[in-house]
CSV table of N, CA and C in Angstrom, one decimal:
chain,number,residue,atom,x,y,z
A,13,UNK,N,-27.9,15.4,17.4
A,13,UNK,CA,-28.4,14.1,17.8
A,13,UNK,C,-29.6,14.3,18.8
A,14,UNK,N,-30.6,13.3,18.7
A,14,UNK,CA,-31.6,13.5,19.9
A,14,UNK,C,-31.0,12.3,20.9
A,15,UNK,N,-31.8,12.6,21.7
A,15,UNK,CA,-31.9,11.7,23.1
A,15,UNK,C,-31.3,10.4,22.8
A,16,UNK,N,-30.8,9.9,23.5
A,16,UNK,CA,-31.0,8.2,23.1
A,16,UNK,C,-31.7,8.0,24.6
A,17,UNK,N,-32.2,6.1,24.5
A,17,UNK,CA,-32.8,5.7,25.6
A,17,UNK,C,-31.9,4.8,25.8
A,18,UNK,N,-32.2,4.5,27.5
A,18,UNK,CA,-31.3,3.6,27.9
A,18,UNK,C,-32.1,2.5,29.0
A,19,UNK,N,-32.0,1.5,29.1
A,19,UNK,CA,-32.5,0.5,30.5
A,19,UNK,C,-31.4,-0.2,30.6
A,20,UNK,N,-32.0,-1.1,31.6
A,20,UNK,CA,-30.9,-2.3,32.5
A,20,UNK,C,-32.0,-3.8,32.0
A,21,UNK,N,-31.2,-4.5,31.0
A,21,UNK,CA,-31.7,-5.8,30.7
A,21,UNK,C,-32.0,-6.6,32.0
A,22,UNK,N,-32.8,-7.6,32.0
A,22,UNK,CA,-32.9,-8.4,33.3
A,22,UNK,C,-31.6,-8.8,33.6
A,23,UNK,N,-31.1,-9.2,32.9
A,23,UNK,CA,-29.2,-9.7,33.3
A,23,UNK,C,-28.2,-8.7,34.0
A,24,UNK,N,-28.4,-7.7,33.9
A,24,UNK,CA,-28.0,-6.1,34.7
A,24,UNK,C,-27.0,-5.6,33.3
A,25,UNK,N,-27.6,-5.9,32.1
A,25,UNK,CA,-26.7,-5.2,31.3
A,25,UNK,C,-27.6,-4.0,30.9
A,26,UNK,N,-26.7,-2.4,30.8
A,26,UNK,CA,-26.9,-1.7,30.5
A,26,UNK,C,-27.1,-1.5,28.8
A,27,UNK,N,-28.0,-1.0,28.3
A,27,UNK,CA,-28.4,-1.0,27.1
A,27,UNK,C,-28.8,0.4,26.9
A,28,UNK,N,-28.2,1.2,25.3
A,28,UNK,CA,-28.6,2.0,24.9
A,28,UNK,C,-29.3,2.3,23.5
A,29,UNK,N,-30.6,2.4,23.3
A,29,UNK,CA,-31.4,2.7,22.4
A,29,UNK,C,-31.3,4.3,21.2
A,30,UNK,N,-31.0,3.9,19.9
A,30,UNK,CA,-30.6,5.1,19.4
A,30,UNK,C,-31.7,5.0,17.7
A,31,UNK,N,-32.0,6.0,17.3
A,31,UNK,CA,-32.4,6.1,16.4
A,31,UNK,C,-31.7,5.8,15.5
A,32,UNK,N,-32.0,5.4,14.1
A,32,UNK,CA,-30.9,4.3,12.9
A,32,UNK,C,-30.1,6.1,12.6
A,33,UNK,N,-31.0,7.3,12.3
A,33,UNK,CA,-30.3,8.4,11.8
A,33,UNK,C,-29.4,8.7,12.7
A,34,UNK,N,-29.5,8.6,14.3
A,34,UNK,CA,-28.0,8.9,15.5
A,34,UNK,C,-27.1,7.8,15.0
A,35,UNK,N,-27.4,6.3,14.7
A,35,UNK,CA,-26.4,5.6,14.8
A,35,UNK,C,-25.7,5.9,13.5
A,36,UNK,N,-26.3,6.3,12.6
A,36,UNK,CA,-25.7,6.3,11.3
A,36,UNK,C,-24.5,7.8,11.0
A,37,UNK,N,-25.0,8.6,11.8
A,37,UNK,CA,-24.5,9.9,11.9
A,37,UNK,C,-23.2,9.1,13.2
A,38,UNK,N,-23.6,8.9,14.2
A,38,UNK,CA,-22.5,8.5,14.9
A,38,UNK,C,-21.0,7.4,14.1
A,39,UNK,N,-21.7,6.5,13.8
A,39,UNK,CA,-20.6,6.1,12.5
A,39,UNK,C,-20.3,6.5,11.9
A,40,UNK,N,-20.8,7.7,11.0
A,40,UNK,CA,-19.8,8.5,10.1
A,40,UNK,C,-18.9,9.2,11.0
A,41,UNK,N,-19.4,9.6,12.3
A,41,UNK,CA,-18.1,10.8,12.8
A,41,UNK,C,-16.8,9.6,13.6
A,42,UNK,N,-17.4,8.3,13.3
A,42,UNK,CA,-16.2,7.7,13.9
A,42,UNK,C,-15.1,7.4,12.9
A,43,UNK,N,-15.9,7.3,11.4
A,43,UNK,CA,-14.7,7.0,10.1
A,43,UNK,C,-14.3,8.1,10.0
A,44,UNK,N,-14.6,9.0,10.3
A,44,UNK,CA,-14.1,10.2,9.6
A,44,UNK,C,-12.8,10.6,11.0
A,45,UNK,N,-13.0,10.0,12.0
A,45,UNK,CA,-11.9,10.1,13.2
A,45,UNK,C,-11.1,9.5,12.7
A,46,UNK,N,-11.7,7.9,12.5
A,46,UNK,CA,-10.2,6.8,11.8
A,46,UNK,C,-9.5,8.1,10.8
A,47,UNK,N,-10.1,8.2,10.0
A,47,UNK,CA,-9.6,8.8,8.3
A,47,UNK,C,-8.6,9.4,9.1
A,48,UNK,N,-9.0,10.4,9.5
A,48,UNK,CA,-8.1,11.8,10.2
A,48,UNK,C,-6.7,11.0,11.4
A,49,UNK,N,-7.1,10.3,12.1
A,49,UNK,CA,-6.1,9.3,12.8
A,49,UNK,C,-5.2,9.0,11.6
A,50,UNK,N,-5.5,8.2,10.9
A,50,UNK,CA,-4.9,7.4,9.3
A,50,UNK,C,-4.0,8.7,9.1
A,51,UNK,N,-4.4,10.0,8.4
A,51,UNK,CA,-3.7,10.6,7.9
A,51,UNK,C,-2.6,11.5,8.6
A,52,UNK,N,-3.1,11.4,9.9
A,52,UNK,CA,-1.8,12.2,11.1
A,52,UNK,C,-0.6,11.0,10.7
A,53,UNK,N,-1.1,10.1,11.4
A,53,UNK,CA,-0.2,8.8,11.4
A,53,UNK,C,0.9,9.0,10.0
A,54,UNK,N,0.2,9.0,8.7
A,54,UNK,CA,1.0,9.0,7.4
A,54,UNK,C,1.9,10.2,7.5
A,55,UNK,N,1.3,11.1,8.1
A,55,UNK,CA,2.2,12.7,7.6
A,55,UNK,C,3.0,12.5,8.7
A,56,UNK,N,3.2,12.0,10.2
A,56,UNK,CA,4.3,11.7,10.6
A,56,UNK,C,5.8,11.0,10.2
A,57,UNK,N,4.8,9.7,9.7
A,57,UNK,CA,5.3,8.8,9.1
A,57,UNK,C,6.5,9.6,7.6
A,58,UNK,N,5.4,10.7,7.4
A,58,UNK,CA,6.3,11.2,5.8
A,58,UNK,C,7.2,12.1,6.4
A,59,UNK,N,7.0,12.7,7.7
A,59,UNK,CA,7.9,13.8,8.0
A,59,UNK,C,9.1,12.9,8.7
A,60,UNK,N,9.5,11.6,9.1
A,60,UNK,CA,10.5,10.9,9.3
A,60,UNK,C,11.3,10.1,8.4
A,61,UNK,N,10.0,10.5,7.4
A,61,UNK,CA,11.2,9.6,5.8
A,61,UNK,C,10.2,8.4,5.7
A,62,UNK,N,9.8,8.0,6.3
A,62,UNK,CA,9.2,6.1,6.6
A,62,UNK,C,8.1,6.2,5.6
A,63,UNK,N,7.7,7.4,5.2
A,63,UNK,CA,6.4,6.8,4.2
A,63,UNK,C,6.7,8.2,2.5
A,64,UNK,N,6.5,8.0,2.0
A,64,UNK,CA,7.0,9.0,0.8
A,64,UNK,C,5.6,8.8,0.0
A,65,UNK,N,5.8,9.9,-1.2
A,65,UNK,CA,4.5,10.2,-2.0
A,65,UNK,C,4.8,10.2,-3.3
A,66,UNK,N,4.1,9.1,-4.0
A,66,UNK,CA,4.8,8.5,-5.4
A,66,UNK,C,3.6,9.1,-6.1
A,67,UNK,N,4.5,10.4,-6.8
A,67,UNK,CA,3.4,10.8,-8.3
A,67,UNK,C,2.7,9.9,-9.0
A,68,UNK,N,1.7,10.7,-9.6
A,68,UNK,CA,0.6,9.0,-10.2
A,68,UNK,C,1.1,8.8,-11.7
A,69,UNK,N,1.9,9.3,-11.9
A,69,UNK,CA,3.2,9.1,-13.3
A,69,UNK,C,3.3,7.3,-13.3
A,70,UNK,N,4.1,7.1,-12.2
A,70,UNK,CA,4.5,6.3,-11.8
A,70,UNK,C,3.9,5.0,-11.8
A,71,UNK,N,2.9,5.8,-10.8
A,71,UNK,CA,1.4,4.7,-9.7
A,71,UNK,C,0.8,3.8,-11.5
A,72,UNK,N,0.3,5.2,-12.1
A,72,UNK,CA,-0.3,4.6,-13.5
A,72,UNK,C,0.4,3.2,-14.3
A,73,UNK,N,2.1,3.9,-14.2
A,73,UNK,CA,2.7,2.7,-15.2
A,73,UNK,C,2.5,1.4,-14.2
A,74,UNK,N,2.8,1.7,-13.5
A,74,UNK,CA,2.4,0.1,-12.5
A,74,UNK,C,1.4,-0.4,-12.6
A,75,UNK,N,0.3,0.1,-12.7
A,75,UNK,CA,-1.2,-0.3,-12.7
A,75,UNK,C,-1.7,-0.6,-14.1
A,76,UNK,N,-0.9,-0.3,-15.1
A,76,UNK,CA,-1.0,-0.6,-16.6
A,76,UNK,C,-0.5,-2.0,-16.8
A,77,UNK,N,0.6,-2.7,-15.4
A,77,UNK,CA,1.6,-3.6,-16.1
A,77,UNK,C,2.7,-3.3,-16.0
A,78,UNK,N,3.4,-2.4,-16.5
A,78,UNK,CA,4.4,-2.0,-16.3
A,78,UNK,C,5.2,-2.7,-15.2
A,79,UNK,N,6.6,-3.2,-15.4
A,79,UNK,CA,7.5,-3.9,-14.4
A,79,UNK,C,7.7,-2.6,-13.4
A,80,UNK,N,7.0,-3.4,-12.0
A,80,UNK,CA,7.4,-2.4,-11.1
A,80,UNK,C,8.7,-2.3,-10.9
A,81,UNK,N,9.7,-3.1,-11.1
A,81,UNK,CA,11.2,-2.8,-10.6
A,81,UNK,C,11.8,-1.7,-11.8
A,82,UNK,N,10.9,-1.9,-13.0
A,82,UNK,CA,11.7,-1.0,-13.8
A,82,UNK,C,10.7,0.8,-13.2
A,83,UNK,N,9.4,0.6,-13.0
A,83,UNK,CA,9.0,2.0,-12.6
A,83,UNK,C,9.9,2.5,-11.5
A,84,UNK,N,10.0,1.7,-10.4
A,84,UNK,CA,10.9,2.3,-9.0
A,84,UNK,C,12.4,2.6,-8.8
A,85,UNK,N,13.3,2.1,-10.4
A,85,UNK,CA,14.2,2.4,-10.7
A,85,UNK,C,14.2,3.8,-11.4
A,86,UNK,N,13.2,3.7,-12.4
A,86,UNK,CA,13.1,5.3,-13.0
A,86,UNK,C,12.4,6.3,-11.6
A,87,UNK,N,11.7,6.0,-10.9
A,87,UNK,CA,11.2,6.9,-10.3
A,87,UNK,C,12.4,7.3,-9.2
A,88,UNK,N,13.4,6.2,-8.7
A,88,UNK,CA,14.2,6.8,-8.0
A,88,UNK,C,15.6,7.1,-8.9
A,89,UNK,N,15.4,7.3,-10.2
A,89,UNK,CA,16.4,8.3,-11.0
A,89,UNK,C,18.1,7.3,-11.3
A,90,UNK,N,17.9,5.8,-11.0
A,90,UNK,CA,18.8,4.8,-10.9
A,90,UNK,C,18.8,3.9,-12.8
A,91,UNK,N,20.1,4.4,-12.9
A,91,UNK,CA,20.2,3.6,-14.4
A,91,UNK,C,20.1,1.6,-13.3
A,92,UNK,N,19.7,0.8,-15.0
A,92,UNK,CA,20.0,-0.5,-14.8
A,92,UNK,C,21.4,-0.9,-14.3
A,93,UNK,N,22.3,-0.2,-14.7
A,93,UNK,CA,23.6,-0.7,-14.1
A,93,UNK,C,23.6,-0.8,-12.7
A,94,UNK,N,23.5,0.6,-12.3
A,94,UNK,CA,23.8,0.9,-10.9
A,94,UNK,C,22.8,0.2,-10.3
A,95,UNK,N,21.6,0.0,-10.5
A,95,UNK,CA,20.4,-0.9,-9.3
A,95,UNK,C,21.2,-2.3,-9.5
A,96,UNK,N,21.4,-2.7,-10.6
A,96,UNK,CA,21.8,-4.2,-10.5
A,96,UNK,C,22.9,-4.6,-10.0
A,97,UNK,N,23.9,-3.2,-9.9
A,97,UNK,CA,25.3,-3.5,-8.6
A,97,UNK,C,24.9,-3.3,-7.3
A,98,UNK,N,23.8,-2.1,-7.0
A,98,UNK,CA,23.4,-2.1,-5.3
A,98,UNK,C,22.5,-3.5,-5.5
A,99,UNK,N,22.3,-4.4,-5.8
A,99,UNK,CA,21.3,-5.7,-5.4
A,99,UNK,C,22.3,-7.0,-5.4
A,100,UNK,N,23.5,-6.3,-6.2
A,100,UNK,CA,24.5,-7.6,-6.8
A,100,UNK,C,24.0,-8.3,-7.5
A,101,UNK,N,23.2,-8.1,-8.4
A,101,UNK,CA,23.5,-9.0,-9.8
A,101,UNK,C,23.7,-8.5,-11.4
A,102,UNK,N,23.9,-9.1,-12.0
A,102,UNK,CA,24.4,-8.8,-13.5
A,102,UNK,C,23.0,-8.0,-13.9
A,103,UNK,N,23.6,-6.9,-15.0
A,103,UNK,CA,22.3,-6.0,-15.7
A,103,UNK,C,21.8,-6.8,-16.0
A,104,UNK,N,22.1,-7.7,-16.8
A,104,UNK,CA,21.7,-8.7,-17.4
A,104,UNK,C,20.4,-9.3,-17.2
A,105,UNK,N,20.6,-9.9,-15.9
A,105,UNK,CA,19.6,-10.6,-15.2
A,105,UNK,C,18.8,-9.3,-14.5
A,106,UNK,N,19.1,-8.7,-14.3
A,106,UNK,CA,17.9,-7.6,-14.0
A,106,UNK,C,17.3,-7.1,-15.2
A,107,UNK,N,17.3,-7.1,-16.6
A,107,UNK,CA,16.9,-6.8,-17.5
A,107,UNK,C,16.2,-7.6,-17.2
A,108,UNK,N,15.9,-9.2,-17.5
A,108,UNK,CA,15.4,-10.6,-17.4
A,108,UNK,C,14.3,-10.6,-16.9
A,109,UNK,N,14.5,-9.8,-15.6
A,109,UNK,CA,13.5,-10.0,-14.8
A,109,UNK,C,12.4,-8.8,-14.8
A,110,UNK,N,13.2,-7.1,-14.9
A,110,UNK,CA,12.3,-6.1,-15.1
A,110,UNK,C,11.4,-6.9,-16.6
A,111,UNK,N,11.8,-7.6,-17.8
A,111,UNK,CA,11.3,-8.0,-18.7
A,111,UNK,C,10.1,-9.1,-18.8
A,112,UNK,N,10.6,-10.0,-17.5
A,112,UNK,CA,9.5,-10.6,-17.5
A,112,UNK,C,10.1,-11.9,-18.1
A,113,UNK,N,10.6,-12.2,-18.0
A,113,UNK,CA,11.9,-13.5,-19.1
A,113,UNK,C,12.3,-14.1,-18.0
A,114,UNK,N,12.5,-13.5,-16.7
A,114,UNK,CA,13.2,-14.3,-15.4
A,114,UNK,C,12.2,-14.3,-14.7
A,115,UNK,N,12.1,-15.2,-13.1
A,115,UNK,CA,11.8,-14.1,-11.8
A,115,UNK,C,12.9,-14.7,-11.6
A,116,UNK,N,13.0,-13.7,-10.4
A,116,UNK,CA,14.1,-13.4,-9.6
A,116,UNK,C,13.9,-14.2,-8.0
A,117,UNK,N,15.0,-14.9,-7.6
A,117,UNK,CA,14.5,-15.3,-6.2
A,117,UNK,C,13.6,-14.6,-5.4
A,118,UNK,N,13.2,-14.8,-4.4
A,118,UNK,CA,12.7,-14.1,-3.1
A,118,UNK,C,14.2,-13.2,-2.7
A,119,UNK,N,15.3,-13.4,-2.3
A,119,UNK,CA,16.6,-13.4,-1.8
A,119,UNK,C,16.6,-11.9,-2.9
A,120,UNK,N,16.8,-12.4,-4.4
A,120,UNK,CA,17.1,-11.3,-5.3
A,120,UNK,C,16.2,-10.4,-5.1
A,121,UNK,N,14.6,-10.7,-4.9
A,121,UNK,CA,14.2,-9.3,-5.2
A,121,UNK,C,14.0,-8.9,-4.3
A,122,UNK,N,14.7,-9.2,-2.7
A,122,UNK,CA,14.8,-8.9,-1.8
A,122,UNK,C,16.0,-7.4,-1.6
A,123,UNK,N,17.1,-8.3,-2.3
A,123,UNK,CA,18.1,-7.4,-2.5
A,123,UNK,C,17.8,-5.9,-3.5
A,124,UNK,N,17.0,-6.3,-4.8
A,124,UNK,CA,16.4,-5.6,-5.5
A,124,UNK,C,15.4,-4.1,-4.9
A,125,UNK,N,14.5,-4.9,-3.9
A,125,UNK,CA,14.3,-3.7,-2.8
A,125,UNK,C,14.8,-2.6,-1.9
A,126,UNK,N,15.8,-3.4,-1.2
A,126,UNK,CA,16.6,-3.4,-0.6
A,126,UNK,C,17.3,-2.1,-1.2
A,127,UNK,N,17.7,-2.0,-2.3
A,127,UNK,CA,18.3,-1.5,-3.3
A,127,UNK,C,17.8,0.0,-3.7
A,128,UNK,N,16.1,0.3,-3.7
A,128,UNK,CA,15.6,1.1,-4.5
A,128,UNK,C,14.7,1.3,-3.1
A,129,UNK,N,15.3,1.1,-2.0
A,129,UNK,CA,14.4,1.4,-0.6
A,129,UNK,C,13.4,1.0,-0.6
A,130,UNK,N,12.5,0.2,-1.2
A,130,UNK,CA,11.0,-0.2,-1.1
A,130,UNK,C,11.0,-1.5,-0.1
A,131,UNK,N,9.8,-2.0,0.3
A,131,UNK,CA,9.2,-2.9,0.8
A,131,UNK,C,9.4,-4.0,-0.2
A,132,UNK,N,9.6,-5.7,0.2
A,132,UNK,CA,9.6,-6.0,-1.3
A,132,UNK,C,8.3,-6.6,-1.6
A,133,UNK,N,7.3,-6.5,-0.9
A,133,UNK,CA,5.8,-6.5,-1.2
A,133,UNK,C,5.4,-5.4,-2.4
A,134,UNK,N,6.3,-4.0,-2.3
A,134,UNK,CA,6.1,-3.6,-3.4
A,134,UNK,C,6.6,-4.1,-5.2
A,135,UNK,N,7.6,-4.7,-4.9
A,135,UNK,CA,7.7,-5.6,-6.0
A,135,UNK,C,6.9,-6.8,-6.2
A,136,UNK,N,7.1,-7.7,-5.2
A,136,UNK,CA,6.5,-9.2,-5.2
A,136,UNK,C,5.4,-9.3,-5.8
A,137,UNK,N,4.8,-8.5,-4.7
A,137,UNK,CA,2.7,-9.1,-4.6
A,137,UNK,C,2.2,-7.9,-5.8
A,138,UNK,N,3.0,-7.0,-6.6
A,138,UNK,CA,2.5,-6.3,-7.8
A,138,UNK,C,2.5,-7.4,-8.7
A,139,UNK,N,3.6,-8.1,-8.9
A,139,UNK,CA,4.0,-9.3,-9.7
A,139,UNK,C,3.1,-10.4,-10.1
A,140,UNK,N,2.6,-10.2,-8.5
A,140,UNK,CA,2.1,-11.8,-8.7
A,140,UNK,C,0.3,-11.0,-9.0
A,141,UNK,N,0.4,-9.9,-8.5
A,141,UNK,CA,-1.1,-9.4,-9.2
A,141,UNK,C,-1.0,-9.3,-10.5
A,142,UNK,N,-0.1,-9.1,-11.0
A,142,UNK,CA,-0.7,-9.1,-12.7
A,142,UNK,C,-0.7,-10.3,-12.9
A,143,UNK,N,-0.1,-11.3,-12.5
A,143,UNK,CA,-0.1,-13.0,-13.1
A,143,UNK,C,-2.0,-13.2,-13.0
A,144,UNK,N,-2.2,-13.1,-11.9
A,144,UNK,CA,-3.8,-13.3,-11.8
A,144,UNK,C,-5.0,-12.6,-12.4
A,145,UNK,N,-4.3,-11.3,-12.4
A,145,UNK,CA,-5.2,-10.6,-13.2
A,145,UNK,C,-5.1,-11.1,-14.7
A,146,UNK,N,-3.6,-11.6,-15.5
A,146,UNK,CA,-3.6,-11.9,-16.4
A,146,UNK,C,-4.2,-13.0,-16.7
A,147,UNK,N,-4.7,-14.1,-15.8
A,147,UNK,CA,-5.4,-15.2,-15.8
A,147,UNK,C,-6.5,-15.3,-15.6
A,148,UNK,N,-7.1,-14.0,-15.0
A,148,UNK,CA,-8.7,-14.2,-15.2
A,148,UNK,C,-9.4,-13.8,-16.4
């Protein structure tokens, strides 16, 4: 970095003058701090359990469409029976809804998360992104 300049505005504020290449260089070493902050944070987060790392097996069928309650069921190794007794409701209606035939309350796919450890923003707001994406 070269020099920067500095004065005292008539107001007594301190002002520092930088070339656009310092400030632009200076901004990159501060995203790249965030980045690095961001990713300590995550690998803590993963070494307490709180955050996990979903193969892009997965990540893909979601982003194809694919019912995320049916990808987070296969990715955590859970037949339909068993997710739809840890949520308490009939296979049935979890068929309905991984199919796209039902939704499910807020309450159910609460329980539904609840169920397969996820957030239920990871169900919900996938949901409702494909409705939109399907409508544009």
């Amino acid at each position: 970095m070269t020099i920067a300049s500095s004065f005292t505005t008539p107001n007594g504020e301190e002002m520092i003058v930088l070339s656009r290449k310092d400030y632009e260089a200076l901004i990159q070493r501060i995203e790249d701090l965030e980045d690095s902050l961001s990713i300590a944070d995550f690998e803590r987060k993963r070494a307490a359990g709180e955050e996990e790392l979903v193969p892009a097996e997965y990540v893909n069928r979601m982003s194809e469409g694919e019912s995320p309650i049916r990808v987070w069921r296969d990715f955590r190794g859970m037949s339909a029976k068993d997710l739809a007794a840890a949520a308490g409701i009939s296979t049935a209606f979890l068929s309905e809804i991984e199919t796209g035939k039902k939704d499910g309350s807020i309450a159910t796919l609460k329980a539904i998360a609840d169920a397969l450890k996820i957030d239920l923003d990871d169900l919900y707001w996938r949901q409702e992104d494909r409705k939109v994406a399907d409508n544009a």
